[in-house]
Amino acid sequence: MERTLDNYIKIPESRYERVSFRKLMGYIIPSTTYATHGLYMYPAKFIPHVVRFAIEKYLRNRESPWVFDPFAGSGTVAVEATLAGVNYLLWDLNPITELLVKASTWQKDVSLRDLELDFEYLGEFQPKWRNLNYWHPPEFLEILRRVWAYYHEVVPDELKPLVAIPLLKVTRYFSYSDEKIAKQYAEPHRT
């Protein structure tokens, strides 16, 4: 038997219709990675078209509207709310969410110099990651420790979200993780 909504809930045909949010919101949102939505690969991202549709339909004409996202993930709701001029409140268990949202909704001036990292920095930071040697080749661990020490000891707190995103990407790129899959997955060690 085919599993459909009709098998579980009896709703008259006239009470619902199929909707393509991409078609409905295509005039505002050209792709799922527009604006800062493509900043960082994150598993099971909320497509911005759905969020923007809900904001436009239910919050557009309200005074001081708020939207709440209890599973904020990569921050799609925050980006769309910011672009639409709507207040937002986000919750998520993943600590990276705060960095992603702050970087994705950044509205202050920034220069390339603000984002520079010193890969020769003499400090050392030991990440509290389990199985560090499982995820990273030994020749990269020394560099990883130095650059993350620079991040923690030198980068101003205000700029940390902006610097963290490319640093996380570099850290992942030089790991055994499959960079094309959003969820952490270790490939057999590359040689």
mmCIF file with all atom_site columns, C-alpha atoms in Angstrom, residues 82-170:
data_model
loop_
_atom_site.group_PDB
_atom_site.id
_atom_site.type_symbol
_atom_site.label_atom_id
_atom_site.label_alt_id
_atom_site.label_comp_id
_atom_site.label_asym_id
_atom_site.label_entity_id
_atom_site.label_seq_id
_atom_site.pdbx_PDB_ins_code
_atom_site.Cartn_x
_atom_site.Cartn_y
_atom_site.Cartn_z
_atom_site.occupancy
_atom_site.B_iso_or_equiv
_atom_site.pdbx_formal_charge
_atom_site.auth_seq_id
_atom_site.auth_comp_id
_atom_site.auth_asym_id
_atom_site.auth_atom_id
_atom_site.pdbx_PDB_model_num
ATOM 1  C CA . THR A 1 82  ? 16.912 39.501 8.783  1.00 0.00 ? 82  THR A CA 1
ATOM 2  C CA . LEU A 1 83  ? 16.353 40.039 5.060  1.00 0.00 ? 83  LEU A CA 1
ATOM 3  C CA . ALA A 1 84  ? 12.607 40.534 5.613  1.00 0.00 ? 84  ALA A CA 1
ATOM 4  C CA . GLY A 1 85  ? 13.054 42.861 8.599  1.00 0.00 ? 85  GLY A CA 1
ATOM 5  C CA . VAL A 1 86  ? 11.511 40.437 11.091 1.00 0.00 ? 86  VAL A CA 1
ATOM 6  C CA . ASN A 1 87  ? 12.761 39.729 14.641 1.00 0.00 ? 87  ASN A CA 1
ATOM 7  C CA . TYR A 1 88  ? 13.752 36.159 15.440 1.00 0.00 ? 88  TYR A CA 1
ATOM 8  C CA . LEU A 1 89  ? 14.467 33.869 18.369 1.00 0.00 ? 89  LEU A CA 1
ATOM 9  C CA . LEU A 1 90  ? 16.441 30.674 17.762 1.00 0.00 ? 90  LEU A CA 1
ATOM 10 C CA . TRP A 1 91  ? 17.232 27.584 19.803 1.00 0.00 ? 91  TRP A CA 1
ATOM 11 C CA . ASP A 1 92  ? 19.468 24.668 18.920 1.00 0.00 ? 92  ASP A CA 1
ATOM 12 C CA . LEU A 1 93  ? 21.623 22.151 20.773 1.00 0.00 ? 93  LEU A CA 1
ATOM 13 C CA . ASN A 1 94  ? 24.480 22.389 18.270 1.00 0.00 ? 94  ASN A CA 1
ATOM 14 C CA . PRO A 1 95  ? 26.967 25.083 19.357 1.00 0.00 ? 95  PRO A CA 1
ATOM 15 C CA . ILE A 1 96  ? 27.958 25.792 15.750 1.00 0.00 ? 96  ILE A CA 1
ATOM 16 C CA . THR A 1 97  ? 24.507 27.318 15.181 1.00 0.00 ? 97  THR A CA 1
ATOM 17 C CA . GLU A 1 98  ? 25.460 30.481 17.058 1.00 0.00 ? 98  GLU A CA 1
ATOM 18 C CA . LEU A 1 99  ? 28.583 30.954 14.907 1.00 0.00 ? 99  LEU A CA 1
ATOM 19 C CA . LEU A 1 100 ? 26.671 30.299 11.683 1.00 0.00 ? 100 LEU A CA 1
ATOM 20 C CA . VAL A 1 101 ? 23.870 32.718 12.568 1.00 0.00 ? 101 VAL A CA 1
ATOM 21 C CA . LYS A 1 102 ? 26.230 35.503 13.643 1.00 0.00 ? 102 LYS A CA 1
ATOM 22 C CA . ALA A 1 103 ? 28.313 35.106 10.476 1.00 0.00 ? 103 ALA A CA 1
ATOM 23 C CA . SER A 1 104 ? 25.284 34.721 8.184  1.00 0.00 ? 104 SER A CA 1
ATOM 24 C CA . THR A 1 105 ? 23.511 37.788 9.505  1.00 0.00 ? 105 THR A CA 1
ATOM 25 C CA . TRP A 1 106 ? 26.636 39.987 9.878  1.00 0.00 ? 106 TRP A CA 1
ATOM 26 C CA . GLN A 1 107 ? 25.855 43.591 8.922  1.00 0.00 ? 107 GLN A CA 1
ATOM 27 C CA . LYS A 1 108 ? 28.986 45.498 9.936  1.00 0.00 ? 108 LYS A CA 1
ATOM 28 C CA . ASP A 1 109 ? 31.926 46.413 7.727  1.00 0.00 ? 109 ASP A CA 1
ATOM 29 C CA . VAL A 1 110 ? 34.729 43.888 7.539  1.00 0.00 ? 110 VAL A CA 1
ATOM 30 C CA . SER A 1 111 ? 38.026 43.827 5.670  1.00 0.00 ? 111 SER A CA 1
ATOM 31 C CA . LEU A 1 112 ? 40.097 40.915 4.411  1.00 0.00 ? 112 LEU A CA 1
ATOM 32 C CA . ARG A 1 113 ? 42.707 41.826 7.010  1.00 0.00 ? 113 ARG A CA 1
ATOM 33 C CA . ASP A 1 114 ? 40.119 41.114 9.727  1.00 0.00 ? 114 ASP A CA 1
ATOM 34 C CA . LEU A 1 115 ? 39.904 37.534 8.459  1.00 0.00 ? 115 LEU A CA 1
ATOM 35 C CA . GLU A 1 116 ? 43.631 36.770 8.270  1.00 0.00 ? 116 GLU A CA 1
ATOM 36 C CA . LEU A 1 117 ? 45.037 33.832 10.186 1.00 0.00 ? 117 LEU A CA 1
ATOM 37 C CA . ASP A 1 118 ? 48.633 33.178 11.184 1.00 0.00 ? 118 ASP A CA 1
ATOM 38 C CA . PHE A 1 119 ? 49.478 29.565 10.366 1.00 0.00 ? 119 PHE A CA 1
ATOM 39 C CA . GLU A 1 120 ? 52.957 30.092 11.860 1.00 0.00 ? 120 GLU A CA 1
ATOM 40 C CA . TYR A 1 121 ? 51.602 31.259 15.242 1.00 0.00 ? 121 TYR A CA 1
ATOM 41 C CA . LEU A 1 122 ? 53.676 29.842 18.091 1.00 0.00 ? 122 LEU A CA 1
ATOM 42 C CA . GLY A 1 123 ? 50.795 29.175 20.481 1.00 0.00 ? 123 GLY A CA 1
ATOM 43 C CA . GLU A 1 124 ? 49.205 25.766 20.720 1.00 0.00 ? 124 GLU A CA 1
ATOM 44 C CA . PHE A 1 125 ? 45.582 24.833 21.266 1.00 0.00 ? 125 PHE A CA 1
ATOM 45 C CA . GLN A 1 126 ? 44.619 21.258 22.045 1.00 0.00 ? 126 GLN A CA 1
ATOM 46 C CA . PRO A 1 127 ? 41.045 20.658 20.862 1.00 0.00 ? 127 PRO A CA 1
ATOM 47 C CA . LYS A 1 128 ? 38.932 18.529 23.180 1.00 0.00 ? 128 LYS A CA 1
ATOM 48 C CA . TRP A 1 129 ? 37.767 16.431 20.261 1.00 0.00 ? 129 TRP A CA 1
ATOM 49 C CA . ARG A 1 130 ? 37.552 12.716 20.707 1.00 0.00 ? 130 ARG A CA 1
ATOM 50 C CA . ASN A 1 131 ? 39.499 10.618 18.237 1.00 0.00 ? 131 ASN A CA 1
ATOM 51 C CA . LEU A 1 132 ? 41.454 13.588 16.912 1.00 0.00 ? 132 LEU A CA 1
ATOM 52 C CA . ASN A 1 133 ? 43.971 11.255 15.246 1.00 0.00 ? 133 ASN A CA 1
ATOM 53 C CA . TYR A 1 134 ? 41.131 9.345  13.623 1.00 0.00 ? 134 TYR A CA 1
ATOM 54 C CA . TRP A 1 135 ? 39.820 12.494 11.908 1.00 0.00 ? 135 TRP A CA 1
ATOM 55 C CA . HIS A 1 136 ? 43.084 14.253 11.008 1.00 0.00 ? 136 HIS A CA 1
ATOM 56 C CA . PRO A 1 137 ? 46.421 13.224 9.531  1.00 0.00 ? 137 PRO A CA 1
ATOM 57 C CA . PRO A 1 138 ? 49.314 13.654 11.995 1.00 0.00 ? 138 PRO A CA 1
ATOM 58 C CA . GLU A 1 139 ? 51.172 16.104 9.727  1.00 0.00 ? 139 GLU A CA 1
ATOM 59 C CA . PHE A 1 140 ? 48.200 18.469 9.842  1.00 0.00 ? 140 PHE A CA 1
ATOM 60 C CA . LEU A 1 141 ? 47.614 18.317 13.612 1.00 0.00 ? 141 LEU A CA 1
ATOM 61 C CA . GLU A 1 142 ? 50.518 20.670 14.435 1.00 0.00 ? 142 GLU A CA 1
ATOM 62 C CA . ILE A 1 143 ? 49.214 23.302 12.014 1.00 0.00 ? 143 ILE A CA 1
ATOM 63 C CA . LEU A 1 144 ? 45.691 22.756 13.281 1.00 0.00 ? 144 LEU A CA 1
ATOM 64 C CA . ARG A 1 145 ? 46.799 23.347 16.878 1.00 0.00 ? 145 ARG A CA 1
ATOM 65 C CA . ARG A 1 146 ? 48.645 26.577 15.934 1.00 0.00 ? 146 ARG A CA 1
ATOM 66 C CA . VAL A 1 147 ? 45.890 28.115 13.824 1.00 0.00 ? 147 VAL A CA 1
ATOM 67 C CA . TRP A 1 148 ? 43.192 27.310 16.376 1.00 0.00 ? 148 TRP A CA 1
ATOM 68 C CA . ALA A 1 149 ? 45.436 28.808 19.104 1.00 0.00 ? 149 ALA A CA 1
ATOM 69 C CA . TYR A 1 150 ? 45.627 31.980 17.008 1.00 0.00 ? 150 TYR A CA 1
ATOM 70 C CA . TYR A 1 151 ? 41.840 31.958 16.710 1.00 0.00 ? 151 TYR A CA 1
ATOM 71 C CA . HIS A 1 152 ? 41.320 31.550 20.475 1.00 0.00 ? 152 HIS A CA 1
ATOM 72 C CA . GLU A 1 153 ? 44.128 33.857 21.641 1.00 0.00 ? 153 GLU A CA 1
ATOM 73 C CA . VAL A 1 154 ? 44.365 36.641 19.012 1.00 0.00 ? 154 VAL A CA 1
ATOM 74 C CA . VAL A 1 155 ? 41.143 36.987 17.001 1.00 0.00 ? 155 VAL A CA 1
ATOM 75 C CA . PRO A 1 156 ? 38.838 39.565 18.659 1.00 0.00 ? 156 PRO A CA 1
ATOM 76 C CA . ASP A 1 157 ? 35.644 38.006 20.069 1.00 0.00 ? 157 ASP A CA 1
ATOM 77 C CA . GLU A 1 158 ? 33.438 40.118 17.810 1.00 0.00 ? 158 GLU A CA 1
ATOM 78 C CA . LEU A 1 159 ? 35.124 38.718 14.675 1.00 0.00 ? 159 LEU A CA 1
ATOM 79 C CA . LYS A 1 160 ? 35.303 35.084 15.814 1.00 0.00 ? 160 LYS A CA 1
ATOM 80 C CA . PRO A 1 161 ? 32.106 33.994 14.017 1.00 0.00 ? 161 PRO A CA 1
ATOM 81 C CA . LEU A 1 162 ? 33.424 35.374 10.715 1.00 0.00 ? 162 LEU A CA 1
ATOM 82 C CA . VAL A 1 163 ? 36.839 33.768 11.143 1.00 0.00 ? 163 VAL A CA 1
ATOM 83 C CA . ALA A 1 164 ? 35.469 30.473 12.478 1.00 0.00 ? 164 ALA A CA 1
ATOM 84 C CA . ILE A 1 165 ? 33.542 29.565 9.312  1.00 0.00 ? 165 ILE A CA 1
ATOM 85 C CA . PRO A 1 166 ? 36.522 29.479 6.907  1.00 0.00 ? 166 PRO A CA 1
ATOM 86 C CA . LEU A 1 167 ? 38.669 27.956 9.655  1.00 0.00 ? 167 LEU A CA 1
ATOM 87 C CA . LEU A 1 168 ? 36.137 25.163 10.161 1.00 0.00 ? 168 LEU A CA 1
ATOM 88 C CA . LYS A 1 169 ? 36.080 24.608 6.392  1.00 0.00 ? 169 LYS A CA 1
ATOM 89 C CA . VAL A 1 170 ? 39.885 24.354 6.233  1.00 0.00 ? 170 VAL A CA 1
#
